[in-house]
Short mmCIF file of C-alpha atoms in Angstrom, two decimals:
data_model
loop_
_atom_site.label_atom_id
_atom_site.label_comp_id
_atom_site.label_asym_id
_atom_site.label_seq_id
_atom_site.Cartn_x
_atom_site.Cartn_y
_atom_site.Cartn_z
CA MET O 1 146.70 89.35 98.81
CA PRO O 2 145.99 87.29 101.96
CA MET O 3 144.08 88.52 104.97
CA VAL O 4 145.55 91.51 106.80
CA LEU O 5 146.89 91.66 110.34
CA LEU O 6 146.96 95.31 111.36
CA LYS O 7 149.68 96.64 113.65
CA CYS O 8 147.16 97.32 116.42
CA ASP O 9 146.13 93.63 116.33
CA GLN O 10 149.58 92.12 116.90
CA ASP O 11 148.49 90.92 120.35
CA ILE O 12 145.21 89.53 118.96
CA PRO O 13 146.43 87.67 115.83
CA GLU O 14 143.03 86.00 115.42
CA ARG O 15 141.75 89.30 114.00
CA GLU O 16 143.68 88.61 110.79
CA LYS O 17 140.86 86.32 109.64
CA HIS O 18 138.39 89.22 109.85
CA ILE O 19 140.16 91.80 107.63
CA TYR O 20 140.70 91.54 103.89
CA LEU O 21 142.34 93.87 101.37
CA LYS O 22 140.96 93.18 97.91
CA ALA O 23 143.57 92.51 95.21
CA PRO O 24 143.16 91.93 91.45
CA GLY O 25 142.22 88.45 90.33
CA GLU O 26 141.61 86.93 93.75
CA SER O 27 138.72 84.60 94.52
CA THR O 28 136.28 86.32 96.85
CA ARG O 29 135.33 82.96 98.32
CA GLU O 30 138.93 82.14 99.19
CA PHE O 31 139.50 85.38 101.08
CA LEU O 32 136.12 86.20 102.64
CA PRO O 33 136.45 87.77 106.10
CA LEU O 34 135.29 85.50 108.88
CA ALA O 35 131.90 86.86 109.94
CA ASN O 36 128.92 86.15 112.20
CA ALA O 37 131.33 84.69 114.75
CA ALA O 38 131.79 85.49 118.42
CA THR O 39 133.76 88.65 119.18
CA ILE O 40 137.34 87.80 120.12
CA PRO O 41 138.12 88.52 123.80
CA GLY O 42 140.30 91.58 124.09
CA THR O 43 138.86 93.48 121.17
CA LEU O 44 136.39 96.31 121.79
CA SER O 45 133.41 95.47 119.61
CA GLU O 46 130.93 98.00 118.21
CA ARG O 47 128.22 95.35 117.91
CA GLY O 48 124.72 95.43 119.34
CA CYS O 49 123.22 92.47 121.19
CA ALA O 50 120.61 90.00 119.96
CA PHE O 51 117.82 91.72 121.93
CA CYS O 52 118.75 95.01 120.26
CA GLY O 53 118.41 93.40 116.84
CA ALA O 54 114.87 92.31 117.62
CA LYS O 55 113.58 95.41 119.37
CA LEU O 56 115.49 98.39 117.98
CA VAL O 57 115.68 97.27 114.35
CA ILE O 58 112.38 95.49 113.70
CA GLY O 59 109.76 95.36 116.47
CA GLY O 60 110.21 98.87 117.81
CA VAL O 61 109.26 100.38 114.44
CA LEU O 62 105.56 99.46 114.70
CA LYS O 63 103.45 102.58 115.16
CA ASP O 64 100.56 101.15 117.19
CA THR O 65 102.29 98.74 119.56
CA ILE O 66 103.42 98.88 123.18
CA GLN O 67 107.04 97.73 123.43
CA MET O 68 107.31 96.03 126.83
CA ILE O 69 110.90 95.20 127.77
CA HIS O 70 111.17 92.74 130.63
CA GLY O 71 114.49 93.59 132.18
CA PRO O 72 116.59 96.40 133.67
CA ILE O 73 115.78 99.95 132.66
CA GLY O 74 119.03 100.21 130.71
CA CYS O 75 117.86 97.70 128.12
CA ALA O 76 114.86 99.90 127.39
CA TYR O 77 116.82 103.14 127.36
CA ASP O 78 119.56 101.82 125.09
CA THR O 79 117.07 100.82 122.39
CA TRP O 80 114.87 103.92 122.57
CA HIS O 81 115.16 107.13 120.56
CA THR O 82 118.31 106.05 118.70
CA LYS O 83 116.60 105.34 115.36
CA ARG O 84 114.50 107.88 113.47
CA TYR O 85 111.50 105.93 112.20
CA PRO O 86 108.48 108.26 112.10
CA SER O 87 104.89 107.38 111.23
CA ASP O 88 102.59 108.91 108.63
CA ASP O 89 99.85 109.65 111.18
CA GLY O 90 101.99 112.39 112.71
CA LYS O 91 101.67 110.91 116.20
CA HIS O 92 105.03 109.06 116.19
CA PHE O 93 103.86 106.86 119.05
CA GLN O 94 106.80 104.49 118.62
CA LEU O 95 109.30 107.33 119.04
CA LYS O 96 107.72 108.84 122.15
CA TYR O 97 107.27 105.85 124.42
CA VAL O 98 109.09 102.81 125.72
CA TRP O 99 108.09 100.49 128.58
CA SER O 100 110.21 98.55 131.03
CA THR O 101 109.62 96.32 134.02
CA ASP O 102 112.69 97.98 135.59
CA MET O 103 114.03 94.79 137.13
CA LYS O 104 116.21 95.25 140.21
CA GLU O 105 118.32 92.78 142.19
CA SER O 106 115.46 91.68 144.44
CA HIS O 107 113.29 90.88 141.43
CA ILE O 108 116.07 88.76 139.96
CA VAL O 109 116.29 86.82 143.23
CA PHE O 110 112.55 86.28 143.69
CA GLY O 111 111.39 86.24 140.07
CA GLY O 112 109.84 88.87 137.84
CA GLU O 113 106.63 87.34 136.49
CA LYS O 114 104.30 89.25 138.82
CA ARG O 115 106.14 92.46 138.03
CA LEU O 116 105.77 91.82 134.28
CA GLU O 117 102.06 91.07 134.61
CA LYS O 118 101.49 94.23 136.59
CA ALA O 119 103.48 96.32 134.09
CA MET O 120 101.48 94.93 131.16
CA HIS O 121 98.16 95.83 132.78
CA GLU O 122 99.46 99.29 133.69
CA ALA O 123 100.58 99.91 130.11
CA PHE O 124 97.21 98.94 128.64
CA ASP O 125 95.39 101.00 131.26
CA GLU O 126 97.50 104.08 130.55
CA MET O 127 97.14 103.65 126.78
CA PRO O 128 93.54 102.45 126.40
CA HIS O 129 93.54 103.13 122.63
CA ILE O 130 96.46 100.70 122.11
CA LYS O 131 95.53 97.03 121.98
CA ARG O 132 98.76 95.48 120.72
CA MET O 133 101.98 94.67 122.57
CA ILE O 134 105.35 93.00 122.06
CA VAL O 135 107.06 91.57 125.15
CA TYR O 136 110.83 91.09 125.02
CA THR O 137 113.02 89.08 127.36
CA THR O 138 116.50 90.34 128.23
CA CYS O 139 119.59 88.66 129.64
CA PRO O 140 118.66 88.64 133.35
CA THR O 141 115.02 87.64 132.89
CA ALA O 142 116.00 84.84 130.54
CA LEU O 143 118.64 83.57 132.97
CA ILE O 144 116.21 83.34 135.89
CA GLY O 145 113.67 81.50 133.73
CA ASP O 146 110.60 83.72 133.98
CA ASP O 147 107.69 82.01 132.17
CA ILE O 148 106.72 84.72 129.71
CA PRO O 149 104.06 82.75 127.74
CA ALA O 150 102.21 81.86 130.95
CA THR O 151 102.31 85.47 132.12
CA VAL O 152 101.04 86.72 128.77
CA LYS O 153 98.20 84.18 128.83
CA ARG O 154 97.03 85.46 132.22
CA VAL O 155 96.88 88.99 130.80
CA THR O 156 95.09 88.05 127.57
CA ASP O 157 92.57 85.95 129.53
CA LYS O 158 91.60 89.11 131.40
CA ARG O 159 91.81 91.31 128.30
CA PRO O 160 90.38 89.37 125.33
CA ASP O 161 90.55 92.45 123.08
CA VAL O 162 94.35 92.66 123.14
CA ASP O 163 96.95 90.73 121.14
CA ILE O 164 100.48 90.15 122.43
CA PHE O 165 103.58 88.83 120.66
CA ILE O 166 106.51 87.39 122.61
CA VAL O 167 110.14 87.75 121.55
CA GLU O 168 112.35 85.51 123.68
CA CYS O 169 115.73 86.70 122.48
CA PRO O 170 118.01 87.86 125.30
CA GLY O 171 121.18 89.70 124.43
CA PHE O 172 123.40 86.67 124.91
CA ALA O 173 121.37 84.52 122.48
CA GLY O 174 123.67 85.25 119.53
CA VAL O 175 126.97 86.80 118.55
CA SER O 176 125.37 90.04 117.34
CA GLN O 177 122.03 91.71 116.71
CA SER O 178 121.62 89.46 113.66
CA LYS O 179 120.30 86.72 115.94
CA GLY O 180 117.51 89.02 117.09
CA HIS O 181 116.46 89.64 113.50
CA HIS O 182 116.17 85.90 112.95
CA VAL O 183 114.27 85.14 116.15
CA LEU O 184 111.66 87.85 115.56
CA ASN O 185 111.22 86.88 111.88
CA ILE O 186 110.58 83.23 112.62
CA GLY O 187 108.50 83.91 115.72
CA TRP O 188 106.22 86.25 113.78
CA ILE O 189 105.48 83.83 110.97
CA ASP O 190 105.04 80.96 113.43
CA HIS O 191 102.53 82.75 115.65
CA LYS O 192 101.03 85.77 113.88
CA VAL O 193 101.03 85.48 110.08
CA GLY O 194 97.68 84.17 108.87
CA THR O 195 95.69 85.37 111.88
CA VAL O 196 94.19 88.40 110.06
CA GLU O 197 92.67 88.56 106.58
CA PRO O 198 93.59 91.81 104.79
CA GLU O 199 91.27 93.71 102.48
CA ILE O 200 92.49 93.29 98.91
CA LYS O 201 92.10 96.50 96.91
CA SER O 202 94.33 95.89 93.88
CA PRO O 203 95.10 93.08 91.43
CA TYR O 204 98.76 93.64 92.31
CA THR O 205 99.79 92.99 95.91
CA ILE O 206 103.18 92.85 97.63
CA ASN O 207 104.82 92.69 101.01
CA PHE O 208 107.69 95.17 101.21
CA ILE O 209 110.17 93.49 103.53
CA GLY O 210 113.23 94.88 105.28
CA ASP O 211 112.52 98.61 105.28
CA TYR O 212 112.13 100.49 108.56
CA ASN O 213 111.01 103.98 107.46
CA ILE O 214 114.22 105.67 108.52
CA GLN O 215 113.38 109.36 108.22
CA GLY O 216 110.50 108.51 105.90
CA ASP O 217 112.03 105.91 103.53
CA THR O 218 108.87 103.81 103.56
CA GLN O 219 106.60 106.77 102.97
CA LEU O 220 108.64 107.90 99.97
CA LEU O 221 108.65 104.44 98.38
CA GLN O 222 104.93 104.08 99.10
CA GLN O 223 104.37 106.93 96.63
CA TYR O 224 105.91 104.78 93.90
CA TRP O 225 103.73 101.77 94.70
CA ASP O 226 100.62 103.97 94.77
CA ARG O 227 101.43 105.44 91.38
CA LEU O 228 101.96 101.95 89.98
CA GLY O 229 98.64 100.73 91.38
CA ILE O 230 100.37 98.19 93.64
CA GLN O 231 98.87 97.51 97.07
CA VAL O 232 101.34 96.91 99.88
CA ILE O 233 99.71 94.36 102.18
CA ALA O 234 102.41 94.83 104.81
CA HIS O 235 105.59 96.80 105.30
CA PHE O 236 107.96 94.72 107.40
CA THR O 237 108.07 96.88 109.47
CA GLY O 238 108.43 100.53 108.45
CA ASN O 239 105.38 102.72 109.20
CA ALA O 240 103.41 99.52 109.82
CA ASN O 241 100.54 98.54 112.06
CA TYR O 242 100.75 95.32 114.05
CA ASP O 243 97.72 93.79 112.34
CA ASP O 244 99.02 94.59 108.85
CA LEU O 245 101.82 92.12 109.43
CA ARG O 246 99.37 89.39 110.42
CA GLY O 247 98.01 89.42 106.87
CA MET O 248 101.31 88.92 105.03
CA HIS O 249 100.20 85.53 103.73
CA ARG O 250 97.88 87.15 101.16
CA ALA O 251 100.49 89.03 99.10
CA GLN O 252 101.41 87.86 95.61
CA LEU O 253 105.06 88.88 95.88
CA ASN O 254 107.61 89.53 98.62
CA VAL O 255 109.87 92.45 97.68
CA VAL O 256 112.95 92.31 99.91
CA ASN O 257 115.14 95.32 100.58
CA CYS O 258 117.25 94.43 103.66
CA ALA O 259 117.97 90.76 103.18
CA ARG O 260 120.04 90.42 106.34
CA SER O 261 117.40 91.58 108.82
CA ALA O 262 114.29 90.24 107.09
CA GLY O 263 115.22 87.71 104.43
CA TYR O 264 114.25 84.96 106.87
CA ILE O 265 110.53 85.79 106.85
CA ALA O 266 110.54 86.15 103.06
CA ASN O 267 111.99 82.65 102.75
CA GLU O 268 109.41 81.23 105.14
CA LEU O 269 106.54 82.95 103.30
CA LYS O 270 107.74 81.30 100.12
CA LYS O 271 108.07 77.91 101.80
CA ARG O 272 104.75 77.96 103.65
CA TYR O 273 102.52 80.05 101.38
CA GLY O 274 104.23 79.84 97.98
CA ILE O 275 104.85 83.60 97.75
CA PRO O 276 107.89 84.27 95.52
CA ARG O 277 110.76 86.43 96.75
CA LEU O 278 112.26 89.31 94.75
CA ASP O 279 115.29 91.18 96.10
CA ILE O 280 115.90 94.82 95.13
CA ASP O 281 118.20 97.70 96.05
CA SER O 282 116.37 100.94 96.79
CA TRP O 283 119.39 103.25 97.30
CA GLY O 284 120.71 104.87 94.14
CA PHE O 285 119.17 105.86 90.81
CA ASN O 286 120.31 102.86 88.79
CA TYR O 287 119.39 100.37 91.49
CA MET O 288 116.00 101.94 92.22
CA ALA O 289 115.10 101.96 88.53
CA GLU O 290 116.17 98.34 88.21
CA GLY O 291 114.07 97.39 91.25
CA ILE O 292 110.96 99.09 89.87
CA ARG O 293 111.46 97.33 86.53
CA LYS O 294 111.74 93.93 88.24
CA VAL O 295 108.55 94.43 90.27
CA CYS O 296 106.62 95.76 87.26
CA ALA O 297 107.83 92.86 85.09
CA PHE O 298 106.43 90.41 87.65
CA PHE O 299 102.98 91.97 87.31
CA GLY O 300 103.18 92.73 83.59
CA ILE O 301 102.92 96.50 84.01
CA GLU O 302 106.27 97.46 82.48
CA GLU O 303 104.91 100.58 80.77
CA LYS O 304 103.75 102.05 84.09
CA GLY O 305 107.17 101.40 85.53
CA GLU O 306 108.98 103.15 82.69
CA GLU O 307 106.68 106.16 83.00
CA LEU O 308 107.40 106.46 86.70
CA ILE O 309 111.17 106.12 86.18
CA ALA O 310 111.16 108.74 83.43
CA GLU O 311 109.23 111.19 85.59
CA GLU O 312 111.55 110.70 88.57
CA TYR O 313 114.69 110.99 86.44
CA ALA O 314 113.43 114.21 84.85
CA LYS O 315 112.69 115.65 88.28
CA TRP O 316 115.75 114.59 90.26
CA LYS O 317 118.61 113.61 87.90
CA PRO O 318 119.76 117.22 87.23
CA GLN O 319 120.20 117.75 90.96
CA LEU O 320 122.09 114.47 91.33
CA ASP O 321 124.39 115.41 88.45
CA TRP O 322 125.17 118.74 90.14
CA TYR O 323 126.39 116.89 93.24
CA LYS O 324 128.19 114.24 91.19
CA GLU O 325 130.27 116.90 89.46
CA ARG O 326 131.42 118.17 92.86
CA LEU O 327 131.81 114.81 94.61
CA LYS O 328 133.68 112.95 91.86
CA GLY O 329 136.82 111.34 93.27
CA THR O 330 135.73 111.63 96.91
CA LYS O 331 137.01 108.76 99.06
CA MET O 332 134.33 107.26 101.28
CA ALA O 333 134.39 104.69 104.09
CA ILE O 334 131.23 102.80 105.09
CA TRP O 335 131.16 101.48 108.64
CA THR O 336 127.60 100.31 109.29
CA GLY O 337 125.66 97.17 110.18
CA GLY O 338 125.69 94.81 107.23
CA PRO O 339 123.66 95.09 104.03
CA ARG O 340 124.18 98.81 103.44
CA LEU O 341 127.77 98.02 102.56
CA TRP O 342 126.73 96.21 99.41
CA HIS O 343 123.65 98.37 98.81
CA TRP O 344 125.72 101.56 98.80
CA THR O 345 129.15 100.72 97.43
CA LYS O 346 128.21 100.46 93.74
CA SER O 347 125.46 103.05 93.85
CA VAL O 348 127.72 105.84 95.15
CA GLU O 349 130.40 104.89 92.63
CA ASP O 350 128.06 104.72 89.63
CA ASP O 351 125.71 107.59 90.50
CA LEU O 352 128.10 109.98 92.28
CA GLY O 353 131.62 109.09 91.15
CA VAL O 354 132.61 108.40 94.77
CA ARG O 355 135.19 105.73 95.55
CA VAL O 356 134.56 103.45 98.52
CA VAL O 357 137.93 102.65 100.12
CA ALA O 358 137.00 100.78 103.32
CA MET O 359 134.01 98.97 104.74
CA SER O 360 133.29 97.54 108.16
CA SER O 361 130.29 95.43 109.15
CA LYS O 362 128.95 94.91 112.67
CA PHE O 363 126.60 92.00 112.05
CA GLY O 364 126.99 90.98 108.41
CA HIS O 365 127.39 87.33 107.44
CA GLU O 366 129.92 85.94 104.99
CA GLU O 367 127.37 86.10 102.16
CA ASP O 368 127.11 89.85 102.77
CA PHE O 369 130.86 90.18 102.38
CA GLU O 370 130.74 88.05 99.26
CA LYS O 371 128.26 90.50 97.71
CA VAL O 372 130.09 93.66 98.70
CA ILE O 373 133.54 92.40 97.69
CA ALA O 374 132.15 91.42 94.29
CA ARG O 375 130.79 94.96 93.86
CA GLY O 376 133.80 96.77 95.34
CA GLN O 377 137.06 97.91 93.80
CA ASP O 378 140.57 96.56 94.24
CA GLY O 379 142.48 98.17 97.08
CA THR O 380 139.45 98.35 99.38
CA TYR O 381 139.59 97.10 102.99
CA TYR O 382 136.77 94.86 104.26
CA ILE O 383 136.48 94.44 108.03
CA ASP O 384 134.20 92.29 110.17
CA ASP O 385 133.36 93.51 113.68
CA GLY O 386 135.86 96.36 113.57
CA ASN O 387 137.09 98.03 116.74
CA GLU O 388 138.27 101.54 117.58
CA LEU O 389 142.00 100.95 117.19
CA GLU O 390 141.48 99.28 113.83
CA PHE O 391 139.43 102.26 112.67
CA PHE O 392 142.29 104.60 113.59
CA GLU O 393 144.81 102.51 111.67
CA ILE O 394 142.59 102.10 108.63
CA ILE O 395 141.97 105.86 108.56
CA ASP O 396 145.75 106.43 108.43
CA LEU O 397 146.04 103.93 105.56
CA ILE O 398 143.18 105.11 103.35
CA LYS O 399 142.70 108.76 104.39
CA PRO O 400 138.96 108.96 103.63
CA ASP O 401 137.25 112.24 102.82
CA VAL O 402 133.99 111.18 104.49
CA ILE O 403 132.78 108.28 106.64
CA PHE O 404 129.24 106.91 106.69
CA THR O 405 128.74 105.35 110.12
CA GLY O 406 126.69 105.55 113.31
CA PRO O 407 126.87 108.28 115.97
CA ARG O 408 129.23 106.36 118.25
CA VAL O 409 131.99 106.04 115.67
CA GLY O 410 130.89 109.32 114.12
CA GLU O 411 131.69 111.25 117.28
CA LEU O 412 135.08 109.56 117.31
CA VAL O 413 136.03 110.51 113.76
CA LYS O 414 134.78 114.07 114.23
CA LYS O 415 137.55 114.50 116.79
CA LEU O 416 139.96 113.60 114.00
CA HIS O 417 138.36 116.36 111.91
CA ILE O 418 137.01 113.88 109.37
CA PRO O 419 133.42 114.53 108.27
CA TYR O 420 130.86 111.82 108.86
CA VAL O 421 127.30 111.20 107.75
CA ASN O 422 124.94 109.13 109.90
CA GLY O 423 124.71 105.88 107.98
CA HIS O 424 122.25 104.33 110.44
CA ALA O 425 119.57 106.96 111.02
CA TYR O 426 120.67 109.46 108.34
CA HIS O 427 121.46 113.14 108.67
CA ASN O 428 118.62 114.59 106.59
CA GLY O 429 116.76 111.71 104.94
CA PRO O 430 115.05 109.84 103.54
CA TYR O 431 117.87 108.31 101.47
CA MET O 432 115.96 105.63 99.54
CA GLY O 433 114.47 106.18 96.10
CA PHE O 434 115.36 108.88 93.61
CA GLU O 435 114.65 111.88 95.81
CA GLY O 436 116.28 110.10 98.74
CA PHE O 437 119.55 109.56 96.92
CA VAL O 438 119.70 113.27 96.13
CA ASN O 439 119.33 113.85 99.88
CA LEU O 440 122.25 111.47 100.51
CA ALA O 441 124.36 113.28 97.91
CA ARG O 442 123.50 116.64 99.50
CA ASP O 443 124.48 115.45 102.97
CA MET O 444 127.75 114.04 101.63
CA TYR O 445 128.50 117.28 99.79
CA ASN O 446 127.76 119.38 102.88
CA ALA O 447 129.98 117.14 105.00
CA VAL O 448 132.94 117.10 102.61
CA HIS O 449 132.84 120.81 101.80
CA ASN O 450 132.11 122.10 105.30
CA PRO O 451 134.87 124.65 106.13
CA LEU O 452 134.39 124.27 109.87
CA LEU O 453 136.28 120.97 110.00
CA SER O 454 139.46 122.49 108.61
CA LEU O 455 139.13 125.42 110.99
CA ALA O 456 138.59 123.06 113.92
CA ALA O 457 142.00 121.53 113.25
CA GLU O 458 143.79 124.81 113.95
CA ASP O 459 145.05 126.02 117.31
CA ILE O 460 144.36 129.72 117.88
CA ARG O 461 145.86 129.92 121.38
CA GLY O 462 148.49 132.54 122.00
CA GLY O 463 147.06 134.99 119.50
CA GLY O 464 148.16 133.01 116.44
CA ARG O 465 146.62 130.27 114.29
CA VAL O 466 148.99 127.35 114.36
CA ALA O 467 148.03 123.99 112.96
CA LEU O 468 147.82 121.33 115.65
CA LYS O 469 150.29 119.17 113.83
CA GLU O 470 152.86 121.98 113.75
CA ALA O 471 152.23 122.73 117.41
CA ALA O 472 152.83 119.08 118.29
CA GLU O 473 156.12 119.10 116.41
#
């Protein structure tokens, strides 16, 4: 069927181009939702800004780097402590600290370069063991034209032992956080890749690109690479050190997990250094096994791969099957950023018997929708840049049993007594790999079968327990 205009969008008819209900036999190209376009005035977007895409998603993950945000304090606060990306050293430096130049009105009027320079020196002085920094511009400091490269040069001239990377990507630079992903990717390969030579310890070397160690994803997958004898030159950027990423040019293969946030650097590494790109899915048993087989086939170590898969299946498949038996037929909605829509939709259906009935993307492009629609079932809604009223209406139409989304929308649906699982930072991860997908199944099971939600929908005032719906009638 054609694109869908929801009742709540009657006054914003342009939203029809952004919502599609999949029907049998239709061309996915003909009916792709319009995506990666400016939010329509009048609709309340759930998107993040371009700066957020650079700092929160990619740069802020590094475990040995000062994150200096040149702008108002709110820009620093909004992108701090909202993602759970720990580090294997147990220090979790990137989770504890954030830095801001705390720009006020007077600094906007008279310029903020001196304030930035002072803040950079203060940060290095307070953290003498840290010698790496990323400096981000924000909307106000970009608008007033502060010369960030010149300021950084003055600091590095006085501190020759430090290295500083600049990300000039203010919030208004793009229609969503996707622009920030792109700017940081290209800036890193332009200015930092090739400036450090890594120590090669294995005949098999990869860069693992587009994984951010959410609740230990990277650390779990690292166990697989270690058992296969594969050296990861750089994780972009989960559990990574700044200097690791400067040596990405020496890997033999780029293994890409999140293509939307980091496919750009993989493409440039192929173009500039001839490193081939291999995309995998690391959520779900079938997908993870397929990804391991693809990587092992590249290096000619297929037997090692099959041994690892057999061991992991023997260890974790019985637990997954237990959850599958109890989750079969569950209706699930996925309202996340972009790629997880197409990473998750087939894996939860194949491995858990769960049916995905609606998906909404904040920053996905049309190619992301093309992938997820191809993998999804007929009768599923696909929404670009969904807003609160649309979520309410879609919920009434599909009546999901569980929603995977972020805390903002999650708090909203909890008030409707619909269980949600944190699809951004996870409830109790990691979720990648074989063990991780069992964790995802467990969290889904606990959400769907939690008796508190049904109890919360009852009114016990007046000495009786009357359902809210009955009370309203």
